[in-house]
Short mmCIF file of C-alpha atoms in Angstrom, two decimals:
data_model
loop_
_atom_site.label_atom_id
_atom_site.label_comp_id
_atom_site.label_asym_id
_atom_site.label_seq_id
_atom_site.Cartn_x
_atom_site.Cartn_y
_atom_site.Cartn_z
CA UNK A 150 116.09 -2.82 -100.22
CA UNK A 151 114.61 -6.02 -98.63
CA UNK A 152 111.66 -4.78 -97.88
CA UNK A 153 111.44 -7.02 -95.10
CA UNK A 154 114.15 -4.97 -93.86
CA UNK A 155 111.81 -1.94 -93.51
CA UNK A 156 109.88 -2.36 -90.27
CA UNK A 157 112.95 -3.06 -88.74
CA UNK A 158 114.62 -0.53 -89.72
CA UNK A 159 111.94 1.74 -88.80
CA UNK A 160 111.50 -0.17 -85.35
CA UNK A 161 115.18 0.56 -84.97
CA UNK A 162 114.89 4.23 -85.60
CA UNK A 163 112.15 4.65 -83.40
CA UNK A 164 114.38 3.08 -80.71
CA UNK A 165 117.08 5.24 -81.42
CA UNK A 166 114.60 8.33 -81.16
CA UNK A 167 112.98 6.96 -77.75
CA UNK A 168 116.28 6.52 -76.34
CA UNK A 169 117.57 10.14 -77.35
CA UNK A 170 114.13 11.82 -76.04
CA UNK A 171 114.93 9.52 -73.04
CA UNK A 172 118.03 10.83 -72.18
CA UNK A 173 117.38 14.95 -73.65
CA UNK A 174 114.84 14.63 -70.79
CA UNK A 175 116.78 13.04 -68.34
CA UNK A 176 119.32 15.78 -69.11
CA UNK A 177 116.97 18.80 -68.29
CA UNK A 178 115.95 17.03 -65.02
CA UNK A 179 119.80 17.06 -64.36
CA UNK A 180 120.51 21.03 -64.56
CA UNK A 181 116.86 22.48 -62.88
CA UNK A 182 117.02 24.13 -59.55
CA UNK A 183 117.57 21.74 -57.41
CA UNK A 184 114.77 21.95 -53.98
CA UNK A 185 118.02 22.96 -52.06
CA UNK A 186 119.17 25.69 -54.32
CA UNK A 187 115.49 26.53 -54.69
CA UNK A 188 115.03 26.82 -51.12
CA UNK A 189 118.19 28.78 -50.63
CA UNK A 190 116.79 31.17 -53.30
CA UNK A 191 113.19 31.76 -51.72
CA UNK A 192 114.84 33.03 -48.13
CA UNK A 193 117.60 35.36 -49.23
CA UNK A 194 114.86 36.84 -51.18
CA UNK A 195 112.11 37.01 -48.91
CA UNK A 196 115.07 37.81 -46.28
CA UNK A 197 114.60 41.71 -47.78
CA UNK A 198 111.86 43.80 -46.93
CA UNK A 199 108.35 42.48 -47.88
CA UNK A 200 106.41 44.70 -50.19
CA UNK A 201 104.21 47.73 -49.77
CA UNK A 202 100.97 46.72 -50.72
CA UNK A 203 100.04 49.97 -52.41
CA UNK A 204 96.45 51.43 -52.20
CA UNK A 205 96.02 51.79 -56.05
CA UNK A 206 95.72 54.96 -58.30
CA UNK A 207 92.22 54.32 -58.55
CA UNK A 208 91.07 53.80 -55.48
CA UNK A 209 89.07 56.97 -53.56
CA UNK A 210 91.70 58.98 -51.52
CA UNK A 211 91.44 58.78 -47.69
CA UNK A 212 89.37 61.36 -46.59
CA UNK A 213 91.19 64.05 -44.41
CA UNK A 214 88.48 63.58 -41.50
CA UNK A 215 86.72 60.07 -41.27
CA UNK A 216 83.49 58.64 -42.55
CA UNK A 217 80.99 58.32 -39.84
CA UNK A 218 78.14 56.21 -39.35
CA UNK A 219 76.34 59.56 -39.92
CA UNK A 220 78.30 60.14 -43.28
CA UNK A 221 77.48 56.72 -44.60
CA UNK A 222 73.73 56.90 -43.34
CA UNK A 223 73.06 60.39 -45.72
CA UNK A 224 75.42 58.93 -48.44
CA UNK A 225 73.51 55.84 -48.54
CA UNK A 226 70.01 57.40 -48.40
CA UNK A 227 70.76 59.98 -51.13
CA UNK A 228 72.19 56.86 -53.40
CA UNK A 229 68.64 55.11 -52.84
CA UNK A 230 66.63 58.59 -53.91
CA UNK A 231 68.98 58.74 -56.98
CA UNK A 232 68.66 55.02 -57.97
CA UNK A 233 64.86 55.41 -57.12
CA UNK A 234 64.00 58.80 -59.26
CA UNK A 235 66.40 57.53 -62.49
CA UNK A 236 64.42 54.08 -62.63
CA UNK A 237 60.69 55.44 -61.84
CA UNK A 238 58.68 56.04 -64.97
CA UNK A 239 57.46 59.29 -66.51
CA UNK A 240 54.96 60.24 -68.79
CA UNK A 241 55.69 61.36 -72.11
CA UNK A 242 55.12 65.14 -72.11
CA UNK B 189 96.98 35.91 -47.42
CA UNK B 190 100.49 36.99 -46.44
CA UNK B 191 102.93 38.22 -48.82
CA UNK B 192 105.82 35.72 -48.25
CA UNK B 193 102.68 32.90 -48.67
CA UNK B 194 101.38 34.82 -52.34
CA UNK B 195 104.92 34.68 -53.06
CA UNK B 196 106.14 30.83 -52.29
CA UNK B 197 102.93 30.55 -54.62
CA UNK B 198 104.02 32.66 -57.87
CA UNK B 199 108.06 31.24 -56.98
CA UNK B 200 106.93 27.82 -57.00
CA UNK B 201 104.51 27.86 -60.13
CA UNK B 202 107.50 29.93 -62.31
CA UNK B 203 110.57 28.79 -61.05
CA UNK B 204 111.56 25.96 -63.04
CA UNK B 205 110.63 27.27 -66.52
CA UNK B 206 112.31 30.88 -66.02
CA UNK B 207 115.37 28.95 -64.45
CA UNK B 208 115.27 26.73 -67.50
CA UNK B 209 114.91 30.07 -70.10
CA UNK B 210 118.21 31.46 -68.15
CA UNK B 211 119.97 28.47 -68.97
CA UNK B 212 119.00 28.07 -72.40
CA UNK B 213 119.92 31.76 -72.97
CA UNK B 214 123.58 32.01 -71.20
CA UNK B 215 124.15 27.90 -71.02
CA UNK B 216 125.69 28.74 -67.13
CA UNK B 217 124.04 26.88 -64.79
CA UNK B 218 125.49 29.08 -62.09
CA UNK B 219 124.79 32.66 -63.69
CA UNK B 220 121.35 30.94 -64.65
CA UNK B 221 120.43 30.65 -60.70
CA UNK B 222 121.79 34.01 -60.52
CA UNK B 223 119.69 35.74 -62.96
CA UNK B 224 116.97 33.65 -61.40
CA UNK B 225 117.56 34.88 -57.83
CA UNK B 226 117.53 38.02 -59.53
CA UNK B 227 114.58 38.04 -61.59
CA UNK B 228 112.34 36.91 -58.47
CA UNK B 229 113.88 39.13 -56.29
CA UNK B 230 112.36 42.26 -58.81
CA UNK B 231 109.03 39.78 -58.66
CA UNK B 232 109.39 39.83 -54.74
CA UNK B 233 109.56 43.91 -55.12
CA UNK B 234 106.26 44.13 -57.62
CA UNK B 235 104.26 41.44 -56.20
CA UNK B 236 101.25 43.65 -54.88
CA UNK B 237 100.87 44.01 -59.52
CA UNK B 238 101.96 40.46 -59.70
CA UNK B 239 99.33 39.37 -57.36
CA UNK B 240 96.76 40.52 -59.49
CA UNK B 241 97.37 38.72 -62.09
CA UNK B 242 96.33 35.28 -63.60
CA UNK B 243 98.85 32.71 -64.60
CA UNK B 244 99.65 33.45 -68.20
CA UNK B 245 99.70 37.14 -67.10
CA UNK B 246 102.52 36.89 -64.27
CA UNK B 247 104.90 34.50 -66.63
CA UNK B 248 104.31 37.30 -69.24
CA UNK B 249 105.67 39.74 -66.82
CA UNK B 250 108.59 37.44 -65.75
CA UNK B 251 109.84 36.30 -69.05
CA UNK B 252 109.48 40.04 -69.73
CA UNK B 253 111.84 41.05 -67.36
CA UNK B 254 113.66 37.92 -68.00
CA UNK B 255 114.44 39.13 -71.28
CA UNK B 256 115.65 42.12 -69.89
CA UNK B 257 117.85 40.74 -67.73
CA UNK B 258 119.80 38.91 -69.84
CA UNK B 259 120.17 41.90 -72.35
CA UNK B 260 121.19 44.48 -69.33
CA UNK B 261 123.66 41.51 -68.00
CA UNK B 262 125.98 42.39 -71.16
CA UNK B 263 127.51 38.98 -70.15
CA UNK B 264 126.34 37.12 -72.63
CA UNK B 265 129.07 37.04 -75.16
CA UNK B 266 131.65 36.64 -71.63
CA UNK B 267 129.21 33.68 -70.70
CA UNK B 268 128.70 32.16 -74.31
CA UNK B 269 132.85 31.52 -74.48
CA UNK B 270 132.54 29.92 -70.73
CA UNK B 271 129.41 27.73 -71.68
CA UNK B 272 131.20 24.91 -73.57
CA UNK B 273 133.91 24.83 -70.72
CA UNK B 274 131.02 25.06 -67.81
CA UNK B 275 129.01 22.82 -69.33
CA UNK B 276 131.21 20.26 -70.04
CA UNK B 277 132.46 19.63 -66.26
CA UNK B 278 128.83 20.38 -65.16
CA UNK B 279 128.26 16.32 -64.03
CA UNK B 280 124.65 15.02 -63.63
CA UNK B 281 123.47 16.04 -60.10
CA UNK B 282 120.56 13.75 -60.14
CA UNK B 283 121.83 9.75 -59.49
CA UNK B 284 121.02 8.23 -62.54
CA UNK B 285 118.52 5.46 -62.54
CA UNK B 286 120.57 2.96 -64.64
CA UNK B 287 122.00 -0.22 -63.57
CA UNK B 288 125.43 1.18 -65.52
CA UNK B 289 125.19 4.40 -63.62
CA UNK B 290 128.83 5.69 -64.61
CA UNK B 291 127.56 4.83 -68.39
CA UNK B 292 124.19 6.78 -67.62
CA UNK B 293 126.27 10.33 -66.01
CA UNK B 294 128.71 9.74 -68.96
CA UNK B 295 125.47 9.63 -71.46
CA UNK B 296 124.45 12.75 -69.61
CA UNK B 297 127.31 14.78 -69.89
CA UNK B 298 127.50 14.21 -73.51
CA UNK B 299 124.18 15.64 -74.05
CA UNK B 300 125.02 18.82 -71.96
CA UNK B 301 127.96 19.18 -73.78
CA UNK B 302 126.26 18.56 -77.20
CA UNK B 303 123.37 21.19 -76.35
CA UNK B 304 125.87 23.58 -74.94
CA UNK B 305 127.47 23.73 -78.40
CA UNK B 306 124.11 24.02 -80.17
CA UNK B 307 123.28 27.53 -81.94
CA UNK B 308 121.42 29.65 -79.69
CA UNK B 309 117.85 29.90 -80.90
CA UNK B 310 118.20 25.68 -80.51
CA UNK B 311 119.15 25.65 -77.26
CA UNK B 312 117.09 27.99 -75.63
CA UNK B 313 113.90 26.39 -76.74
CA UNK B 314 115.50 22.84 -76.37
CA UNK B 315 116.73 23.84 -72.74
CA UNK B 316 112.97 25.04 -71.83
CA UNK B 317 110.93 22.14 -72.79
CA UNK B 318 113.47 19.81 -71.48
CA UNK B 319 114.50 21.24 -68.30
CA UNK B 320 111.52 23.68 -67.90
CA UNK B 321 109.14 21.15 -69.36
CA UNK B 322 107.27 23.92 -71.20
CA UNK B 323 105.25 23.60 -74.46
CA UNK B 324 106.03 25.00 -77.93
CA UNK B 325 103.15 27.11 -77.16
CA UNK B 326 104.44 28.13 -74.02
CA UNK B 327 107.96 28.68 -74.90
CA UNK B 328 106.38 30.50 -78.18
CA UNK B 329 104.71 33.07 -75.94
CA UNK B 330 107.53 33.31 -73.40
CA UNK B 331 110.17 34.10 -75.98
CA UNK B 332 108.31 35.82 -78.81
CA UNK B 333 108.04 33.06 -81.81
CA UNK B 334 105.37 31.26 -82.98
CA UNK B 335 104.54 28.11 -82.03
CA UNK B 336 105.39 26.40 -85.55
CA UNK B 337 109.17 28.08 -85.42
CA UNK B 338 109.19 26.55 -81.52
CA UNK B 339 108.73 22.82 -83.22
CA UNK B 340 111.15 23.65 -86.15
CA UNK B 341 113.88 24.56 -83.94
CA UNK B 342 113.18 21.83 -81.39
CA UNK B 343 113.12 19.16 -84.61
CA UNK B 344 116.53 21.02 -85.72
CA UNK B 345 117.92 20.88 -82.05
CA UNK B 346 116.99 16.93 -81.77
CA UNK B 347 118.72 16.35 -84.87
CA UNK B 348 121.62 17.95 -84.09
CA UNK B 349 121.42 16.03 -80.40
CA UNK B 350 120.91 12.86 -82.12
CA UNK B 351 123.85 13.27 -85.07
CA UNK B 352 125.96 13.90 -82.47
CA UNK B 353 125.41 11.64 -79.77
CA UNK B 354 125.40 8.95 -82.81
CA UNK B 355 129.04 10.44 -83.53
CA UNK B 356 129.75 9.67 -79.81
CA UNK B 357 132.85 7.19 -79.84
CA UNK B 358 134.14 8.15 -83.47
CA UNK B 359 138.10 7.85 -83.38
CA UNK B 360 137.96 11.21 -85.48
CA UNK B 361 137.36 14.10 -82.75
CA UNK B 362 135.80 16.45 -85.22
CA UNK B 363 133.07 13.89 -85.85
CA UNK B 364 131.37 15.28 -82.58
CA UNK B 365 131.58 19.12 -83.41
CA UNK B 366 128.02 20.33 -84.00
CA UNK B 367 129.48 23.21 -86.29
CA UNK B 368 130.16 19.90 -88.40
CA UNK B 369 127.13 18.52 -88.47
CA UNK B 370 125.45 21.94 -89.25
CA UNK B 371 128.15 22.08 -92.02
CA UNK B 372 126.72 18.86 -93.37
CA UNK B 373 123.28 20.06 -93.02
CA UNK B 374 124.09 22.90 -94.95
CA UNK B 375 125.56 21.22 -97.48
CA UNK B 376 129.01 22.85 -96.61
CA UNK B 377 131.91 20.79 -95.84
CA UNK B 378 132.83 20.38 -92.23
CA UNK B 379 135.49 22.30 -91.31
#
Protein backbone atom coordinates (compact mmCIF):
# COMPACT_ATOMS: atom_id res chain seq x y z
CA UNK A 1 0.00 0.00 0.00
CA UNK A 2 1.07 3.58 -0.98
CA UNK A 3 1.41 4.76 2.06
CA UNK A 4 0.54 8.02 0.89
CA UNK A 5 -2.68 6.44 0.37
CA UNK A 6 -3.19 6.04 4.17
CA UNK A 7 -4.40 9.39 5.50
CA UNK A 8 -6.72 9.39 2.88
CA UNK A 9 -8.01 6.51 3.31
CA UNK A 10 -8.42 7.09 6.87
CA UNK A 11 -9.83 10.73 6.13
CA UNK A 12 -12.28 8.85 3.95
CA UNK A 13 -13.38 6.49 6.61
CA UNK A 14 -13.82 9.02 9.05
CA UNK A 15 -16.17 10.70 6.52
CA UNK A 16 -18.00 7.73 5.96
CA UNK A 17 -18.40 7.31 9.90
CA UNK A 18 -19.45 11.16 10.37
CA UNK A 19 -21.91 10.83 7.75
CA UNK A 20 -23.51 7.48 9.20
CA UNK A 21 -23.54 9.02 12.94
CA UNK A 22 -25.06 11.99 10.99
CA UNK A 23 -27.84 10.39 9.66
CA UNK A 24 -28.36 7.36 12.84
CA UNK A 25 -29.04 10.66 14.66
CA UNK A 26 -31.06 12.32 12.33
CA UNK A 27 -33.04 9.06 12.28
CA UNK A 28 -33.88 9.01 16.11
CA UNK A 29 -34.93 12.70 15.86
CA UNK A 30 -37.35 11.34 13.10
CA UNK A 31 -39.41 8.62 15.27
CA UNK A 32 -39.50 10.64 19.03
CA UNK A 33 -42.78 11.89 20.24
CA UNK A 34 -43.50 14.44 18.36
CA UNK A 35 -44.72 17.96 20.78
CA UNK A 36 -48.20 17.17 19.21
CA UNK A 37 -48.40 13.56 20.07
CA UNK A 38 -46.69 14.54 23.31
CA UNK A 39 -49.21 17.02 24.08
CA UNK A 40 -52.05 14.76 23.12
CA UNK A 41 -50.52 12.24 25.60
CA UNK A 42 -50.16 14.66 28.73
CA UNK A 43 -54.19 15.61 28.62
CA UNK A 44 -55.85 12.26 28.11
CA UNK A 45 -53.75 11.36 31.00
CA UNK A 46 -54.13 14.09 33.27
CA UNK A 47 -57.89 14.05 31.82
CA UNK A 48 -58.39 11.04 34.71
CA UNK A 49 -58.62 11.71 38.19
CA UNK A 50 -55.56 13.44 39.80
CA UNK A 51 -53.94 11.52 42.58
CA UNK A 52 -54.57 11.11 46.27
CA UNK A 53 -51.79 12.55 47.89
CA UNK A 54 -51.61 9.99 50.66
CA UNK A 55 -50.66 10.98 54.30
CA UNK A 56 -47.80 8.36 54.61
CA UNK A 57 -47.49 5.17 56.83
CA UNK A 58 -45.26 7.00 58.95
CA UNK A 59 -46.69 9.91 59.63
CA UNK A 60 -48.58 10.36 63.37
CA UNK A 61 -52.31 9.37 62.94
CA UNK A 62 -54.89 12.21 63.24
CA UNK A 63 -55.87 12.45 66.58
CA UNK A 64 -59.63 11.56 67.21
CA UNK A 65 -60.19 15.07 69.07
CA UNK A 66 -57.84 18.03 67.99
CA UNK A 67 -54.63 19.48 69.30
CA UNK A 68 -55.22 22.66 71.08
CA UNK A 69 -53.17 25.52 71.78
CA UNK A 70 -53.42 24.07 75.32
CA UNK A 71 -52.21 20.55 74.06
CA UNK A 72 -49.25 21.97 72.26
CA UNK A 73 -48.39 24.47 75.21
CA UNK A 74 -47.94 21.19 77.91
CA UNK A 75 -46.44 19.07 75.02
CA UNK A 76 -43.98 21.65 74.31
CA UNK A 77 -43.07 22.49 77.94
CA UNK A 78 -42.65 18.83 78.97
CA UNK A 79 -40.24 18.39 75.65
CA UNK A 80 -38.07 21.41 77.10
CA UNK A 81 -37.92 19.65 80.86
CA UNK A 82 -36.91 16.38 79.05
CA UNK A 83 -34.29 17.97 76.70
CA UNK A 84 -33.19 20.10 79.79
CA UNK A 85 -32.79 17.12 82.58
CA UNK A 86 -31.03 14.53 79.76
CA UNK A 87 -28.33 17.31 78.85
CA UNK A 88 -27.69 18.82 82.56
CA UNK A 89 -24.68 17.29 84.23
CA UNK A 90 -24.47 14.97 87.24
CA UNK A 91 -22.00 14.04 89.56
CA UNK A 92 -20.45 10.82 89.57
CA UNK A 93 -21.93 8.94 92.55
CA UNK B 1 -47.17 22.78 43.69
CA UNK B 2 -50.15 21.20 41.92
CA UNK B 3 -50.19 17.75 40.82
CA UNK B 4 -50.88 18.21 37.03
CA UNK B 5 -47.69 20.98 37.40
CA UNK B 6 -45.25 18.00 39.41
CA UNK B 7 -46.43 15.95 36.68
CA UNK B 8 -45.80 18.09 33.23
CA UNK B 9 -42.37 18.16 35.23
CA UNK B 10 -41.52 14.25 35.65
CA UNK B 11 -43.52 13.78 31.79
CA UNK B 12 -41.34 16.23 30.30
CA UNK B 13 -37.87 15.21 31.89
CA UNK B 14 -38.72 11.16 30.97
CA UNK B 15 -40.64 11.24 28.03
CA UNK B 16 -38.36 11.03 25.25
CA UNK B 17 -35.96 8.35 26.60
CA UNK B 18 -38.85 5.86 27.86
CA UNK B 19 -40.62 6.60 24.41
CA UNK B 20 -37.31 5.83 22.78
CA UNK B 21 -36.78 2.33 25.13
CA UNK B 22 -40.50 1.34 23.80
CA UNK B 23 -39.38 1.65 20.43
CA UNK B 24 -36.21 0.01 20.63
CA UNK B 25 -37.97 -2.90 22.43
CA UNK B 26 -41.20 -3.55 20.04
CA UNK B 27 -39.70 -1.36 16.85
CA UNK B 28 -43.70 0.09 16.54
CA UNK B 29 -43.72 3.50 16.63
CA UNK B 30 -47.44 3.41 17.25
CA UNK B 31 -47.59 0.62 20.08
CA UNK B 32 -44.38 2.54 21.37
CA UNK B 33 -46.68 5.83 22.10
CA UNK B 34 -49.05 3.41 23.40
CA UNK B 35 -47.03 1.74 25.95
CA UNK B 36 -45.84 5.26 26.62
CA UNK B 37 -49.33 6.71 27.26
CA UNK B 38 -49.52 3.79 29.30
CA UNK B 39 -46.56 3.75 31.34
CA UNK B 40 -47.20 7.56 32.41
CA UNK B 41 -50.60 7.05 32.94
CA UNK B 42 -49.46 4.28 36.01
CA UNK B 43 -46.75 7.34 36.77
CA UNK B 44 -49.83 9.81 36.79
CA UNK B 45 -51.54 7.15 39.42
CA UNK B 46 -48.17 6.87 41.81
CA UNK B 47 -46.96 10.29 41.54
CA UNK B 48 -47.45 11.33 45.33
CA UNK B 49 -44.04 8.16 45.55
CA UNK B 50 -42.79 9.54 42.33
CA UNK B 51 -42.69 12.97 43.67
CA UNK B 52 -40.39 12.07 46.19
CA UNK B 53 -37.95 11.04 44.36
CA UNK B 54 -34.72 12.45 42.69
CA UNK B 55 -34.05 12.05 39.03
CA UNK B 56 -32.16 8.82 38.73
CA UNK B 57 -34.71 7.45 41.25
CA UNK B 58 -38.07 8.20 39.21
CA UNK B 59 -36.40 6.84 35.70
CA UNK B 60 -35.51 3.76 37.86
CA UNK B 61 -39.10 3.39 38.68
CA UNK B 62 -40.26 4.06 35.04
CA UNK B 63 -37.93 1.88 33.14
CA UNK B 64 -39.00 -0.53 35.90
CA UNK B 65 -42.39 -0.60 35.01
CA UNK B 66 -41.36 -0.10 31.52
CA UNK B 67 -39.92 -3.38 31.56
CA UNK B 68 -42.93 -4.69 32.78
CA UNK B 69 -44.96 -3.47 30.38
CA UNK B 70 -43.54 -4.78 27.58
CA UNK B 71 -43.28 -8.34 29.17
CA UNK B 72 -47.19 -8.24 30.37
CA UNK B 73 -48.01 -6.80 26.63
CA UNK B 74 -47.26 -10.53 25.33
CA UNK B 75 -47.18 -8.62 21.96
CA UNK B 76 -43.91 -8.70 21.39
CA UNK B 77 -43.38 -11.64 19.18
CA UNK B 78 -47.06 -10.23 17.25
CA UNK B 79 -45.15 -6.78 17.08
CA UNK B 80 -41.55 -8.13 16.19
CA UNK B 81 -43.18 -9.81 12.71
CA UNK B 82 -45.02 -6.21 12.10
CA UNK B 83 -41.75 -4.16 12.83
CA UNK B 84 -39.94 -4.68 9.50
CA UNK B 85 -43.34 -3.96 7.64
CA UNK B 86 -44.13 -0.77 10.10
CA UNK B 87 -40.98 0.40 9.95
CA UNK B 88 -40.37 0.35 6.56
CA UNK B 89 -43.45 2.69 5.46
CA UNK B 90 -42.81 4.71 8.70
CA UNK B 91 -41.45 8.04 6.43
CA UNK B 92 -39.34 10.73 8.22
CA UNK B 93 -41.81 13.10 10.00
CA UNK B 94 -39.27 15.73 10.57
CA UNK B 95 -38.51 17.85 6.97
CA UNK B 96 -35.17 17.01 6.34
CA UNK B 97 -32.63 19.75 6.29
CA UNK B 98 -30.95 18.79 2.96
CA UNK B 99 -30.95 20.65 -0.18
CA UNK B 100 -31.89 16.94 -1.86
CA UNK B 101 -34.65 16.51 0.62
CA UNK B 102 -36.35 13.41 -1.23
CA UNK B 103 -32.55 11.93 -1.13
CA UNK B 104 -32.35 12.91 2.70
CA UNK B 105 -36.22 11.02 3.69
CA UNK B 106 -35.00 8.21 1.31
CA UNK B 107 -31.51 8.09 3.45
CA UNK B 108 -33.81 8.05 6.44
CA UNK B 109 -35.97 5.38 5.70
CA UNK B 110 -33.15 3.16 4.94
CA UNK B 111 -31.78 3.52 8.31
CA UNK B 112 -35.21 2.75 9.98
CA UNK B 113 -35.50 -0.07 7.96
CA UNK B 114 -31.86 -1.24 8.56
CA UNK B 115 -32.28 -0.80 12.51
CA UNK B 116 -35.67 -2.37 12.40
CA UNK B 117 -34.01 -5.55 11.11
CA UNK B 118 -31.18 -5.35 13.65
CA UNK B 119 -31.10 -8.16 16.52
CA UNK B 120 -32.81 -6.96 19.47
CA UNK B 121 -30.27 -6.27 22.17
CA UNK B 122 -28.76 -3.77 19.08
CA UNK B 123 -31.60 -1.99 18.57
CA UNK B 124 -32.85 -1.25 21.77
CA UNK B 125 -29.71 0.39 22.95
CA UNK B 126 -29.12 1.91 19.39
CA UNK B 127 -32.86 3.23 19.41
CA UNK B 128 -32.21 4.92 23.04
CA UNK B 129 -29.13 6.87 22.49
CA UNK B 130 -30.28 7.89 19.14
CA UNK B 131 -33.78 8.76 19.56
CA UNK B 132 -33.73 9.04 23.42
CA UNK B 133 -30.29 10.59 23.36
CA UNK B 134 -29.31 8.64 26.49
CA UNK B 135 -25.77 7.56 27.54
CA UNK B 136 -24.28 4.04 27.68
CA UNK B 137 -24.39 4.71 31.28
CA UNK B 138 -27.80 5.65 31.23
CA UNK B 139 -29.17 3.11 28.97
CA UNK B 140 -26.83 0.58 31.15
CA UNK B 141 -28.84 1.42 34.25
CA UNK B 142 -32.21 1.70 32.52
CA UNK B 143 -32.01 -1.73 30.96
CA UNK B 144 -29.82 -3.76 33.30
CA UNK B 145 -26.20 -4.11 31.43
CA UNK B 146 -23.17 -2.63 32.09
CA UNK B 147 -21.99 0.19 30.62
CA UNK B 148 -19.04 -1.63 28.61
CA UNK B 149 -21.79 -4.26 26.99
CA UNK B 150 -23.95 -0.75 26.20
CA UNK B 151 -20.73 0.42 23.89
CA UNK B 152 -20.18 -3.16 22.50
CA UNK B 153 -23.58 -3.45 21.26
CA UNK B 154 -23.82 0.15 20.08
CA UNK B 155 -20.20 -0.49 18.11
CA UNK B 156 -21.95 -3.89 16.80
CA UNK B 157 -25.26 -1.96 15.93
CA UNK B 158 -23.16 0.90 13.94
CA UNK B 159 -21.48 -1.69 12.09
CA UNK B 160 -24.24 -3.41 11.10
CA UNK B 161 -25.95 0.28 10.18
CA UNK B 162 -22.95 1.15 8.29
CA UNK B 163 -22.45 -2.46 6.22
CA UNK B 164 -25.70 -2.04 5.28
CA UNK B 165 -26.33 1.34 4.32
CA UNK B 166 -22.86 0.80 2.31
CA UNK B 167 -24.83 -2.23 0.61
CA UNK B 168 -27.56 0.40 -0.19
CA UNK B 169 -27.91 0.35 -4.15
CA UNK B 170 -26.35 -3.26 -4.68
CA UNK B 171 -28.24 -4.88 -7.77
CA UNK B 172 -28.21 -8.14 -5.52
CA UNK B 173 -31.25 -7.65 -2.95
CA UNK B 174 -29.76 -9.94 -0.37
CA UNK B 175 -26.75 -7.64 -0.15
CA UNK B 176 -28.94 -5.41 2.24
CA UNK B 177 -30.24 -8.26 4.64
CA UNK B 178 -28.60 -7.68 8.03
CA UNK B 179 -29.00 -11.56 8.77
CA UNK B 180 -26.25 -11.42 5.89
CA UNK B 181 -24.04 -9.28 7.17
CA UNK B 182 -24.23 -10.96 10.66
CA UNK B 183 -23.62 -14.18 8.61
CA UNK B 184 -20.41 -12.61 7.39
CA UNK B 185 -19.52 -11.45 10.73
CA UNK B 186 -19.84 -14.74 11.94
CA UNK B 187 -17.93 -16.20 9.56
CA UNK B 188 -21.05 -18.13 8.20
CA UNK B 189 -22.09 -17.80 4.73
CA UNK B 190 -25.00 -15.54 4.02
CA UNK B 191 -27.89 -17.24 3.43
Amino acid sequence: MNEQDVPSSRSSRDSAADALSADVAEWGRSVRLTETVADHIFAAIVSAPAPVWPTGPDLEPEPDTPLGPAWWRRHSAELAETIIRSTRWAPAA
Amino acid sequence: MDPQTEFRGLYDAHRTAVHAYFLGRVADPGLAADLTQDLFLRAWQHLPDLAGRDPDGQRGWLFTVARNLVIDSGRRAAVRQRAETVLRAEPARTAPAASEPALAADRLAAVGRVVAELPDDQRLVLTMAAAGELTSAQIGAAVGIPAGTVRYRLSRARATVAAAMAADGEPDPRRHSVEDIHDRQAGRTPR
